[in-house]
CSV table of C-alpha atoms in Angstrom, one decimal:
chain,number,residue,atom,x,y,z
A,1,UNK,CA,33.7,13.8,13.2
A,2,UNK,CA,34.2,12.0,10.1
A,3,UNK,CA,32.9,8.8,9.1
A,4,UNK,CA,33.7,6.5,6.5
A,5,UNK,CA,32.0,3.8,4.4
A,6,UNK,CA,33.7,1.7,1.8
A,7,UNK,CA,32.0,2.0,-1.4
A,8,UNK,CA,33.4,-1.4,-4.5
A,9,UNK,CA,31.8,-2.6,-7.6
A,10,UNK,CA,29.5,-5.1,-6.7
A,11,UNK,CA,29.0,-4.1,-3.6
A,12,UNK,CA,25.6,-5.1,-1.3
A,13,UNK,CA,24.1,-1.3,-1.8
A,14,UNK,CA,21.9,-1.8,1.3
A,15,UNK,CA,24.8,-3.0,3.4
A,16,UNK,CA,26.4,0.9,3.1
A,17,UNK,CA,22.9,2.9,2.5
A,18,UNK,CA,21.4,1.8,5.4
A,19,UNK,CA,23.7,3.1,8.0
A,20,UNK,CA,24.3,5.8,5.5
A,21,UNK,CA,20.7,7.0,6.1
A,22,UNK,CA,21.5,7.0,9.8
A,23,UNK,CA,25.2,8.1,9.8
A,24,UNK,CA,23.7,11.4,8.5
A,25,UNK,CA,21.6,12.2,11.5
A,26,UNK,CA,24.4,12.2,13.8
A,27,UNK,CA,25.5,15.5,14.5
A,28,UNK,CA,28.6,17.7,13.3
A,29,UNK,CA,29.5,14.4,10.6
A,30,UNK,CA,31.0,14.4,7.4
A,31,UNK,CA,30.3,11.3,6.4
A,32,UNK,CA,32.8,9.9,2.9
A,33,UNK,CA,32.0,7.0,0.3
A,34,UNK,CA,35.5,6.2,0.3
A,35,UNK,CA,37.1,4.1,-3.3
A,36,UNK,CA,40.4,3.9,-5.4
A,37,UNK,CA,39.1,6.4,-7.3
A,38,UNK,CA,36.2,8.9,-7.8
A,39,UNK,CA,34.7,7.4,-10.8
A,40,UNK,CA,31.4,5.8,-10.2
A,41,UNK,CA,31.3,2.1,-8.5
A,42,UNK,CA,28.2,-0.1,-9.9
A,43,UNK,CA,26.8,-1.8,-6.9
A,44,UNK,CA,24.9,-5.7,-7.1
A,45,UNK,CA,21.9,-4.9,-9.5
A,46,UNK,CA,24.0,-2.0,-11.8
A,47,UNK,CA,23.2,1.5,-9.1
A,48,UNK,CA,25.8,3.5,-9.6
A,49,UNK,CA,27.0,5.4,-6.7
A,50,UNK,CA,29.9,8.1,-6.8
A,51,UNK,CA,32.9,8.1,-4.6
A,52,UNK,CA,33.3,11.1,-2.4
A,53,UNK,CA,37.2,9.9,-1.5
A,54,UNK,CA,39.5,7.9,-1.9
A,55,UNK,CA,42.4,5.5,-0.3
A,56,UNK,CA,44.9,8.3,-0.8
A,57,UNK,CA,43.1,11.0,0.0
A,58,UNK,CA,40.4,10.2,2.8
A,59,UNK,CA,41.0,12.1,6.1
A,60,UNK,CA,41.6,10.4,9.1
A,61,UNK,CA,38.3,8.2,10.3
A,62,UNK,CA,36.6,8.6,13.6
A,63,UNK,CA,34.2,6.1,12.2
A,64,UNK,CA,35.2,3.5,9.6
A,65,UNK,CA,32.5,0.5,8.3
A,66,UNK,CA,33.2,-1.8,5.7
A,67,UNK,CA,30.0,-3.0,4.2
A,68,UNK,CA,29.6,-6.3,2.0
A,69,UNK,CA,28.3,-8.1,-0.8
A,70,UNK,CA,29.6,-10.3,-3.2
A,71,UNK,CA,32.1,-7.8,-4.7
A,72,UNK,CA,33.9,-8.3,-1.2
A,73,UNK,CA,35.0,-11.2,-2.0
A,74,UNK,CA,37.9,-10.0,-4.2
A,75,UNK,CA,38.8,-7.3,-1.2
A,76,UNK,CA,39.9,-10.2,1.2
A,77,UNK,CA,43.6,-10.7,-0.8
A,78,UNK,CA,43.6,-7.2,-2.3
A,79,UNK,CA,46.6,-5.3,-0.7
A,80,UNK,CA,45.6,-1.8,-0.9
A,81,UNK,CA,42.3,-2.0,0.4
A,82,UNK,CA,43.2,-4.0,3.6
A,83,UNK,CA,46.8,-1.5,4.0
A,84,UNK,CA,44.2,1.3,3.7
A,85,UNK,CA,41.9,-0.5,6.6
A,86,UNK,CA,44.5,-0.9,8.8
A,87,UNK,CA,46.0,2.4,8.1
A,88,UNK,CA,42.6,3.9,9.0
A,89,UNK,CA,41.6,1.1,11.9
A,90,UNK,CA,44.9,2.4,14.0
A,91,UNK,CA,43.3,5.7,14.7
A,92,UNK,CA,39.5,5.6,14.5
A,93,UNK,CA,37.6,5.3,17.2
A,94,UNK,CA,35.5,2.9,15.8
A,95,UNK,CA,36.1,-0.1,13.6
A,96,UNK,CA,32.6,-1.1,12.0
A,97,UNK,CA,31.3,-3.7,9.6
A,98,UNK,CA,28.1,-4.1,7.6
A,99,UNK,CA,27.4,-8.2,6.4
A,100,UNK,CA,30.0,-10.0,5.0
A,101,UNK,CA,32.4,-6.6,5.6
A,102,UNK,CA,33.8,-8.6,8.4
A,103,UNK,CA,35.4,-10.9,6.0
A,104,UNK,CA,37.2,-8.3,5.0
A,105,UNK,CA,38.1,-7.0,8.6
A,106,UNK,CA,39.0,-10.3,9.2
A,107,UNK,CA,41.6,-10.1,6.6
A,108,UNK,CA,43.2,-6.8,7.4
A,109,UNK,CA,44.1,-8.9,11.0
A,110,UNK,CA,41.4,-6.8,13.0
A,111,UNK,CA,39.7,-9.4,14.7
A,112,UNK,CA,41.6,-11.7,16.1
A,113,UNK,CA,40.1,-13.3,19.4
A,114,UNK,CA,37.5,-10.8,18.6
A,115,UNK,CA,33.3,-11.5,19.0
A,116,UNK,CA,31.9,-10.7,15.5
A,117,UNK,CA,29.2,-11.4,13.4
A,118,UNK,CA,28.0,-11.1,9.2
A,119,UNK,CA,25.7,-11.9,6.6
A,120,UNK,CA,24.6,-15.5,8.2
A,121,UNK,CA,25.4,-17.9,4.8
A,122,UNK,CA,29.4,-16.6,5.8
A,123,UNK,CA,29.2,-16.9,9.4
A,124,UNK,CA,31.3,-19.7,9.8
A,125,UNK,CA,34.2,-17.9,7.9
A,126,UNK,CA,34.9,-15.9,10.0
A,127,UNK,CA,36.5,-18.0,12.4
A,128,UNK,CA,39.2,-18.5,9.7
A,129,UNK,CA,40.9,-15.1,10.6
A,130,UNK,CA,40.8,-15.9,14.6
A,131,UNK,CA,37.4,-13.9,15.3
A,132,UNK,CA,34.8,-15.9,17.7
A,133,UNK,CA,31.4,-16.2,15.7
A,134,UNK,CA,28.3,-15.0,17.6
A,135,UNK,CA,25.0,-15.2,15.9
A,136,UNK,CA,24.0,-11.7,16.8
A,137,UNK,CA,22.0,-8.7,14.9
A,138,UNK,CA,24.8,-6.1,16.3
A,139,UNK,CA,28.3,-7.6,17.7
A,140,UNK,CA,30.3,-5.5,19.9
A,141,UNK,CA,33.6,-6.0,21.1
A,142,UNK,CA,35.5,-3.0,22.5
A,143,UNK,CA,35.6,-0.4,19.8
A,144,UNK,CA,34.7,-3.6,16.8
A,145,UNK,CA,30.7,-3.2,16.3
A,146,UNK,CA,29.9,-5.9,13.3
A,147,UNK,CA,26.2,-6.1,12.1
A,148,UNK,CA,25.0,-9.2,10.5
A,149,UNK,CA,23.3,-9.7,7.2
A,150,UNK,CA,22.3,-6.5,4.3
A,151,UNK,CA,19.4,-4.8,6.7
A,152,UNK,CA,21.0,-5.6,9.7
A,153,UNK,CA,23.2,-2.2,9.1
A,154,UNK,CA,20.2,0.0,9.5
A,155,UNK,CA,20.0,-1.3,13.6
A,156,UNK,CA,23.9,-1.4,13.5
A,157,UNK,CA,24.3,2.5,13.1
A,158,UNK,CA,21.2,2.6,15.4
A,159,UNK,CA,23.7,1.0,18.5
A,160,UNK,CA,26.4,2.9,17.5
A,161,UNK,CA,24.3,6.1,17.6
A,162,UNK,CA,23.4,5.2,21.4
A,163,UNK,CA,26.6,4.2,22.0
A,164,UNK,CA,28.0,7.5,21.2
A,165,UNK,CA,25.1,9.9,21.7
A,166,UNK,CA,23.1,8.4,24.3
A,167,UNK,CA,19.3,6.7,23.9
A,168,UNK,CA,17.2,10.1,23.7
A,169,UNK,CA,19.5,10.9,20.4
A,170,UNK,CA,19.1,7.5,19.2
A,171,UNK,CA,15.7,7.0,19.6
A,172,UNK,CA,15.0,10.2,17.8
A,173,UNK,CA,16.9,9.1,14.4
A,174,UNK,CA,14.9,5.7,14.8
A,175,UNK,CA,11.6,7.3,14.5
A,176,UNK,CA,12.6,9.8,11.8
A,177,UNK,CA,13.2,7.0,9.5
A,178,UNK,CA,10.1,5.4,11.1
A,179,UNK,CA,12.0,2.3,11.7
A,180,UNK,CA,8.9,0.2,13.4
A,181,UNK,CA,9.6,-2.6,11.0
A,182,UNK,CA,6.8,-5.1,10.1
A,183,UNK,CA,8.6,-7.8,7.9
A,184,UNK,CA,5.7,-9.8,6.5
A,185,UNK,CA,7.6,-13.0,7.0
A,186,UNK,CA,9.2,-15.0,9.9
A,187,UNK,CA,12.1,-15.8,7.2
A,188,UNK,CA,14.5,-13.0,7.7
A,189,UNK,CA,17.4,-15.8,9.8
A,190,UNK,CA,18.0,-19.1,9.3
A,191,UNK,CA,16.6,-19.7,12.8
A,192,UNK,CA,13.4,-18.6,11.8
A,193,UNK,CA,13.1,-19.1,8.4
A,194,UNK,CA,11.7,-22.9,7.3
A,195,UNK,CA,14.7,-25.5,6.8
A,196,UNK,CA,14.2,-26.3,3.6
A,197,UNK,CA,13.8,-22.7,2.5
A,198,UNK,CA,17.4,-21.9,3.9
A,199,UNK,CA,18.7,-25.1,2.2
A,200,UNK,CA,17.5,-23.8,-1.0
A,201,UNK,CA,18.8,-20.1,-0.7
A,202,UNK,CA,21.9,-21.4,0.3
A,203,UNK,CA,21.6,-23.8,-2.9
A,204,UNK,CA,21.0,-20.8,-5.0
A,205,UNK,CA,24.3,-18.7,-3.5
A,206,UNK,CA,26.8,-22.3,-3.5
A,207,UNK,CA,29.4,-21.2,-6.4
A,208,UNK,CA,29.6,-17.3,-4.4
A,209,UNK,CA,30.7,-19.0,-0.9
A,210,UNK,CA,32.2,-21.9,-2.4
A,211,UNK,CA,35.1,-18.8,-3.9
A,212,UNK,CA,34.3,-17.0,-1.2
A,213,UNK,CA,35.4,-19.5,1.4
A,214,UNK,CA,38.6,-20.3,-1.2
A,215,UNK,CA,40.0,-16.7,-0.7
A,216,UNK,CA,39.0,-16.2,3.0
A,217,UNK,CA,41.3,-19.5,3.2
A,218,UNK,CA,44.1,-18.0,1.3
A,219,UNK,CA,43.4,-14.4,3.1
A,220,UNK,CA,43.9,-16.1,6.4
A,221,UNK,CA,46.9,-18.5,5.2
A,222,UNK,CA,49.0,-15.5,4.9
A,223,UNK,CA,48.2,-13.9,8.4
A,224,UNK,CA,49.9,-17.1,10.0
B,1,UNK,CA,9.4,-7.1,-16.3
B,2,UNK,CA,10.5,-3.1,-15.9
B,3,UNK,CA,10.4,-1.4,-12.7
B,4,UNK,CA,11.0,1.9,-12.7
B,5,UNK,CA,12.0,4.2,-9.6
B,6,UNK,CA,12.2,8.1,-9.4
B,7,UNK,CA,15.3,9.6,-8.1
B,8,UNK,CA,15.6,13.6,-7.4
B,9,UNK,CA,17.6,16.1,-5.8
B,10,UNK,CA,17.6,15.6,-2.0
B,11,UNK,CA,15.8,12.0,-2.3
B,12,UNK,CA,15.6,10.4,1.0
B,13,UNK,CA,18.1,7.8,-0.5
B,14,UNK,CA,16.7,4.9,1.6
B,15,UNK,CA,13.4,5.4,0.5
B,16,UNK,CA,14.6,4.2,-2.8
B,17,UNK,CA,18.1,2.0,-2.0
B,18,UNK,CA,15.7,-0.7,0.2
B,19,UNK,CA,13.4,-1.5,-2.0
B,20,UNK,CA,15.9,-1.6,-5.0
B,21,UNK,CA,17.5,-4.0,-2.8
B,22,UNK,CA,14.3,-6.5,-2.9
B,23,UNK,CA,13.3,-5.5,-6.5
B,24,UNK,CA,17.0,-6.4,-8.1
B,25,UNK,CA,15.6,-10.1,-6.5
B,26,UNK,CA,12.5,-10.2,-8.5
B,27,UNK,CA,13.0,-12.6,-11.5
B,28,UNK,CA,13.4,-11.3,-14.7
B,29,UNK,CA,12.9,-7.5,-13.9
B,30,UNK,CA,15.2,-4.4,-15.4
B,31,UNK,CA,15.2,-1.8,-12.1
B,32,UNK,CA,15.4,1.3,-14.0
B,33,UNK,CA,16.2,5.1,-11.7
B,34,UNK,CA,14.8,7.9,-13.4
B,35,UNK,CA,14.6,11.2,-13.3
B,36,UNK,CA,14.6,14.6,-16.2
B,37,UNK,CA,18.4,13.6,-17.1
B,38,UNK,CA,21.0,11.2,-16.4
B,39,UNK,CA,23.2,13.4,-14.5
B,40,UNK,CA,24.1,12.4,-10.9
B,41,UNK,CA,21.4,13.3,-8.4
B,42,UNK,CA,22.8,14.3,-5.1
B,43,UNK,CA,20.2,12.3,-2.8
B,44,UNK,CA,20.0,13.9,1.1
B,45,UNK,CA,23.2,14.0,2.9
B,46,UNK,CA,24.9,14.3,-0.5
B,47,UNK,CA,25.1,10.7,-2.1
B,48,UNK,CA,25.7,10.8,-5.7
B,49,UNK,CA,23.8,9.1,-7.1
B,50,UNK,CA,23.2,8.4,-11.2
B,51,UNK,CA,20.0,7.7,-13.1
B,52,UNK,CA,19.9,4.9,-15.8
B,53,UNK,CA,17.1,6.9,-17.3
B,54,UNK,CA,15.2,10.1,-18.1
B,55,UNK,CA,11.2,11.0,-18.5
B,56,UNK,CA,11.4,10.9,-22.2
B,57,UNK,CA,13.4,7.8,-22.9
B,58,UNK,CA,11.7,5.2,-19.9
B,59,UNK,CA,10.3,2.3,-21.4
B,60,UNK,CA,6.4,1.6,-20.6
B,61,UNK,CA,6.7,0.3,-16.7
B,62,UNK,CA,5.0,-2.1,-15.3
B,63,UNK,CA,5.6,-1.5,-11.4
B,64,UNK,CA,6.4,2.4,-10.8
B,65,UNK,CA,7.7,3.4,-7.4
B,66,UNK,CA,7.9,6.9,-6.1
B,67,UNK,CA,9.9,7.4,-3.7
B,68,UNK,CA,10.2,10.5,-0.7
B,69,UNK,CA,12.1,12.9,1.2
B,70,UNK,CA,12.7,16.5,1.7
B,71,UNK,CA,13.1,16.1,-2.0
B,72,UNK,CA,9.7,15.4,-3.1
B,73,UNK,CA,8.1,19.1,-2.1
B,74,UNK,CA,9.3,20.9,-5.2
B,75,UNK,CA,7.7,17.6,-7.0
B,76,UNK,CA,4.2,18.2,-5.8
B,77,UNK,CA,4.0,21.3,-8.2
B,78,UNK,CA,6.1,20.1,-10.9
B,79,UNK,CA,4.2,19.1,-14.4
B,80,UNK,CA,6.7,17.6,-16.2
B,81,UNK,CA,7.4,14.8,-13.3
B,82,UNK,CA,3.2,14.5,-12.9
B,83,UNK,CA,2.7,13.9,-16.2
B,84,UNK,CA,5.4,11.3,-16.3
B,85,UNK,CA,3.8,9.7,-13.6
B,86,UNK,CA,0.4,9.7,-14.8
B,87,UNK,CA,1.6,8.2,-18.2
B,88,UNK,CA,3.2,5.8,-16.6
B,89,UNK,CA,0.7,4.7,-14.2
B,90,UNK,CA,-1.4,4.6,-17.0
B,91,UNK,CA,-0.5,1.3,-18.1
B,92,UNK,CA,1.5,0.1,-14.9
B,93,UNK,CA,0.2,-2.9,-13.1
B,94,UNK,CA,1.0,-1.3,-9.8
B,95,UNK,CA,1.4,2.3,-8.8
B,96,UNK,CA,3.2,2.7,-5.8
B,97,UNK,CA,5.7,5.0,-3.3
B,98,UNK,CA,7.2,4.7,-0.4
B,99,UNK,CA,7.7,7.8,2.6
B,100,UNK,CA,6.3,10.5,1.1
B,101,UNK,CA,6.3,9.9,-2.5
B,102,UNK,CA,2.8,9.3,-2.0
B,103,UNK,CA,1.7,12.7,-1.6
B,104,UNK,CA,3.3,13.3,-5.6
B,105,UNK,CA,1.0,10.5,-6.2
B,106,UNK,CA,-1.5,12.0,-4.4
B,107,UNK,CA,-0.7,15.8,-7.0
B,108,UNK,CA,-1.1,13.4,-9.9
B,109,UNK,CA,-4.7,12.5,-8.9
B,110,UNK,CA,-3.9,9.2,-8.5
B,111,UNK,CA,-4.9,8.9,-4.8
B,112,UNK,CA,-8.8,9.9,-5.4
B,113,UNK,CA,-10.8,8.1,-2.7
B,114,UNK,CA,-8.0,5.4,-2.1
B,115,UNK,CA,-6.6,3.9,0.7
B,116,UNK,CA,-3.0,5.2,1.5
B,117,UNK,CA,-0.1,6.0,3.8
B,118,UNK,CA,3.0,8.1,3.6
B,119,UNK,CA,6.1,9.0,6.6
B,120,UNK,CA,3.5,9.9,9.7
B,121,UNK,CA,4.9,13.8,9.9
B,122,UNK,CA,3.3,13.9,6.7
B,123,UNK,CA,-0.1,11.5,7.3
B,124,UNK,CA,-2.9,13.9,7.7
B,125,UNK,CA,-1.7,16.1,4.1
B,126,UNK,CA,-2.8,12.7,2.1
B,127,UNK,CA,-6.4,13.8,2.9
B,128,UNK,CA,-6.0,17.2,0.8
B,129,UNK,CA,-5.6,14.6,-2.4
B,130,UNK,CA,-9.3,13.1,-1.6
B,131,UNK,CA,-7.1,9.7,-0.3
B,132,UNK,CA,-7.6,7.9,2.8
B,133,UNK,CA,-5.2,7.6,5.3
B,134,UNK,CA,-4.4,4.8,6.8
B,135,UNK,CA,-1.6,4.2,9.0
B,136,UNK,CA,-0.2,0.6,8.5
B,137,UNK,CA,3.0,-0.1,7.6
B,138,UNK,CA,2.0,-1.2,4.2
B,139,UNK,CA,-1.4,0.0,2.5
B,140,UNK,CA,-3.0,-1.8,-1.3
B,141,UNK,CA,-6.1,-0.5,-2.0
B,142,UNK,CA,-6.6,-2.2,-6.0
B,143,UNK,CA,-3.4,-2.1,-7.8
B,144,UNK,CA,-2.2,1.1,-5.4
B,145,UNK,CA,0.3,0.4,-2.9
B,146,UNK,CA,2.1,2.7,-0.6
B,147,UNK,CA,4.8,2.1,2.1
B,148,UNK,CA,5.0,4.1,5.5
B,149,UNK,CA,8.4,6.3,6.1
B,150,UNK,CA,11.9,5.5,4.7
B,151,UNK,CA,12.6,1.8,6.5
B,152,UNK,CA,8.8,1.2,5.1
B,153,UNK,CA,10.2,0.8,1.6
B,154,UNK,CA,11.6,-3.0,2.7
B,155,UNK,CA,8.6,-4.3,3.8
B,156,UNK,CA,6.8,-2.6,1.0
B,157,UNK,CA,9.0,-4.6,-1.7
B,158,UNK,CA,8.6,-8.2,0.2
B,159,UNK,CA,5.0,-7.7,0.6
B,160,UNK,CA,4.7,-6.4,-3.6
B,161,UNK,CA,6.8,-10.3,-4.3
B,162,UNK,CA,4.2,-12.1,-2.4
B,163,UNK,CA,1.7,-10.6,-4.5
B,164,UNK,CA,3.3,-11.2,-7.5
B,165,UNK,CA,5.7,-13.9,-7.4
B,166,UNK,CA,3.4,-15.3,-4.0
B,167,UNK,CA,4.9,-15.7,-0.2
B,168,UNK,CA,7.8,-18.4,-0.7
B,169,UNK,CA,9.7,-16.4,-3.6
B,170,UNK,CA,9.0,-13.3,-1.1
B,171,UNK,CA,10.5,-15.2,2.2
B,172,UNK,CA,13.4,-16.3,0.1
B,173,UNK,CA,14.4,-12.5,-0.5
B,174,UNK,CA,13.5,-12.0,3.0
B,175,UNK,CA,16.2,-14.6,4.1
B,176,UNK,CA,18.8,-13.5,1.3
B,177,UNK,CA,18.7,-9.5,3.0
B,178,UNK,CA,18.6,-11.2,6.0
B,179,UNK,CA,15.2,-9.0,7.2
B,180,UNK,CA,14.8,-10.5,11.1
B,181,UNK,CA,15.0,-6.7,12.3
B,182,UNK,CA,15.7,-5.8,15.7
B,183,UNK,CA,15.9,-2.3,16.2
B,184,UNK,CA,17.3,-1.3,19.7
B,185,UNK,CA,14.3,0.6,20.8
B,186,UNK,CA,10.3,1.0,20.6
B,187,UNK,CA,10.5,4.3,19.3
B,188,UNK,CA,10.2,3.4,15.2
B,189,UNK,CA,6.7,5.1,14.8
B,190,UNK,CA,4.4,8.0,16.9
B,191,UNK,CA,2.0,5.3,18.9
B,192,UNK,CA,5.3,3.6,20.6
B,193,UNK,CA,7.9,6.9,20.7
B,194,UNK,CA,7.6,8.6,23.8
B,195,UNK,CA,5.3,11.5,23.4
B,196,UNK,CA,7.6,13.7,24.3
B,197,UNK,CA,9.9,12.5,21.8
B,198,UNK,CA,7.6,12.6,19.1
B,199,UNK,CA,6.9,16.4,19.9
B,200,UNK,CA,10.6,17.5,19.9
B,201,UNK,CA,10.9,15.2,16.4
B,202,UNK,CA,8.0,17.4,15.0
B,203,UNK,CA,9.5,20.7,16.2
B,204,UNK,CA,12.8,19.5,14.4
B,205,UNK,CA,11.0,19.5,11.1
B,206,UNK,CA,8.5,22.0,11.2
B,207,UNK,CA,9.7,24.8,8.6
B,208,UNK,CA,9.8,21.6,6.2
B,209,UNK,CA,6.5,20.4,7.1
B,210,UNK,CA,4.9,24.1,7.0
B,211,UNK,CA,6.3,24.5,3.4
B,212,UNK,CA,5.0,21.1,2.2
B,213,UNK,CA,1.6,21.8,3.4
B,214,UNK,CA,1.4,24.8,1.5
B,215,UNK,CA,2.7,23.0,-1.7
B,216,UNK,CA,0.3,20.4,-0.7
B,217,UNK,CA,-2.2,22.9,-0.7
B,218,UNK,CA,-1.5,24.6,-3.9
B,219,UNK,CA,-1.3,21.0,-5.6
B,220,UNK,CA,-4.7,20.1,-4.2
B,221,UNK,CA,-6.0,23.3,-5.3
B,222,UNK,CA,-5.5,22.6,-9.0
B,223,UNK,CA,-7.1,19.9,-9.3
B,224,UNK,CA,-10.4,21.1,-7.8
């Protein structure tokens, strides 16, 4: 089985290393970092991670997840990327997301009328391309699984794992990465986390979203 | 502020990629990945990775963060890397790891009669260092901090900003990664797995674990 993550500069690292981690454990998978090229990608904070694969020469995807970030936002109008998506989409048996990788989903026409979800600050994007926002950790829809937010991939390849393995197999890669998480705050959603606390992260990522929502307008003005 | 984070061959990648994820938050802080040169290090499951630093050339840290994986055995033994750390730790204000970078904490002789925890395959081996082993998710004992396995190395970071930057910089990062984790099952750690589960887990890893102990071993040795 092969399974593919998108790897872009600027990329959300956690967003693909997460279900990385997990992707691993399931058995007989090759599992590709998958850029225009091989040179090395610098991901939010300057890590520089090495592309396995590329558009042109990536096998054909059981498995393909498009994580976010703010270097996403760029994806949502570029050509290649979303032609390669769909290209890939057609055949796999899965089409996956990590945060705002929706977005870009979205863009490549893959969730129309679909139930999805993504990084929460985006959330209301995503009804731009036709998907139906639900404020879920994991979002599936027929073969679409969308996680929400950065560490929300780690319990997304954890549900895809039981999806396509069964619990026992599942439950198994969960306590190998000793995933028993104890977040010391009740801050990790909006829901939870205090209102004046949200309003100021979301203060702090304005100018992002602001161009953000600008090309996920233009994105989906050209799918209509 | 420099934070500085070992990377080797056959890293558990996550054990280093989640807390980079909360570190590139803290203000003001260069996140530095080092390890004996700056070619790419290929982490577990084969993720290129490539260090921004070396041993020789790392500035003076002041947080130091080792992380763990299959990886870290040939480490337990290895001078040049337990001299670097003990340099370093020398003028850190916090030592720390996550998974079982402790126990190469532990070979440096940094874990003398201290309160720690490491991934709980590995728990009971802390001991042969002289530490204590606790098992929480997160363990400080002074300016020693050490995470549980892998998934640990999130909550590690948030709860290493609420000591240093105190709890509403730390719930902000906690809202930005979106951390309001629901994994699918109780299975994350030994007391909630099924024990049946947690037996066959074991028996998966045993030829690793047997080797580690005896590296272990021979570590602890030396410094009796």
């Amino acid at each position: 089985m092969h399974i593919g993550l998108l790897v872009f500069p600027n990329i959300t690292q956690l967003d693909m290393t997460g279900p990385y981690e997990v992707f691993i454990k399931y058995p007989d998978c090759t599992v590709h970092l998958i850029w225009k090229s091989r040179d090395p990608v610098a991901a939010g904070g300057g890590m520089q991670i090495i592309p396995t694969t590329t558009y042109a020469e990536c096998p054909d995807l059981d498995i393909i997840c498009v994580p976010g970030g703010a270097g996403m936002n760029p994806l949502l109008n570029d050509v290649e990327t979303l032609e390669f998506i769909k290209r890939m989409a057609f055949s796999a048996r899965y089409v996956t997301s990590v945060c705002t990788g929706s977005l870009v989903l979205g863009a490549a026409g893959l969730l129309d009328g679909k139930r999805a979800t993504t990084h929460w600050m985006s959330h209301e994007m995503l009804a731009e391309f036709g998907a139906i926002p639900v404020s879920d950790r994991v979002v599936q829809d027929g073969n679409i699984i969308t996680g929400g937010g950065v560490t929300a991939g780690i319990d997304f390849a954890l549900v895809l794992a039981r999806e396509i393995y069964g619990a026992r197999a599942a439950q198994k890669m969960q306590l190998a990465i000793e995933y028993d998480p104890q977040p010391p705050f009740e801050s990790g959603s909006p829901s939870s986390a205090p209102a004046d606390l949200v309003a100021e992260v979301r203060a702090l990522g304005k100018q992002r979203q602001d161009e953000r929502l600008a090309l996920v307008e233009q994105a989906a003005a050209k799918r209509r």
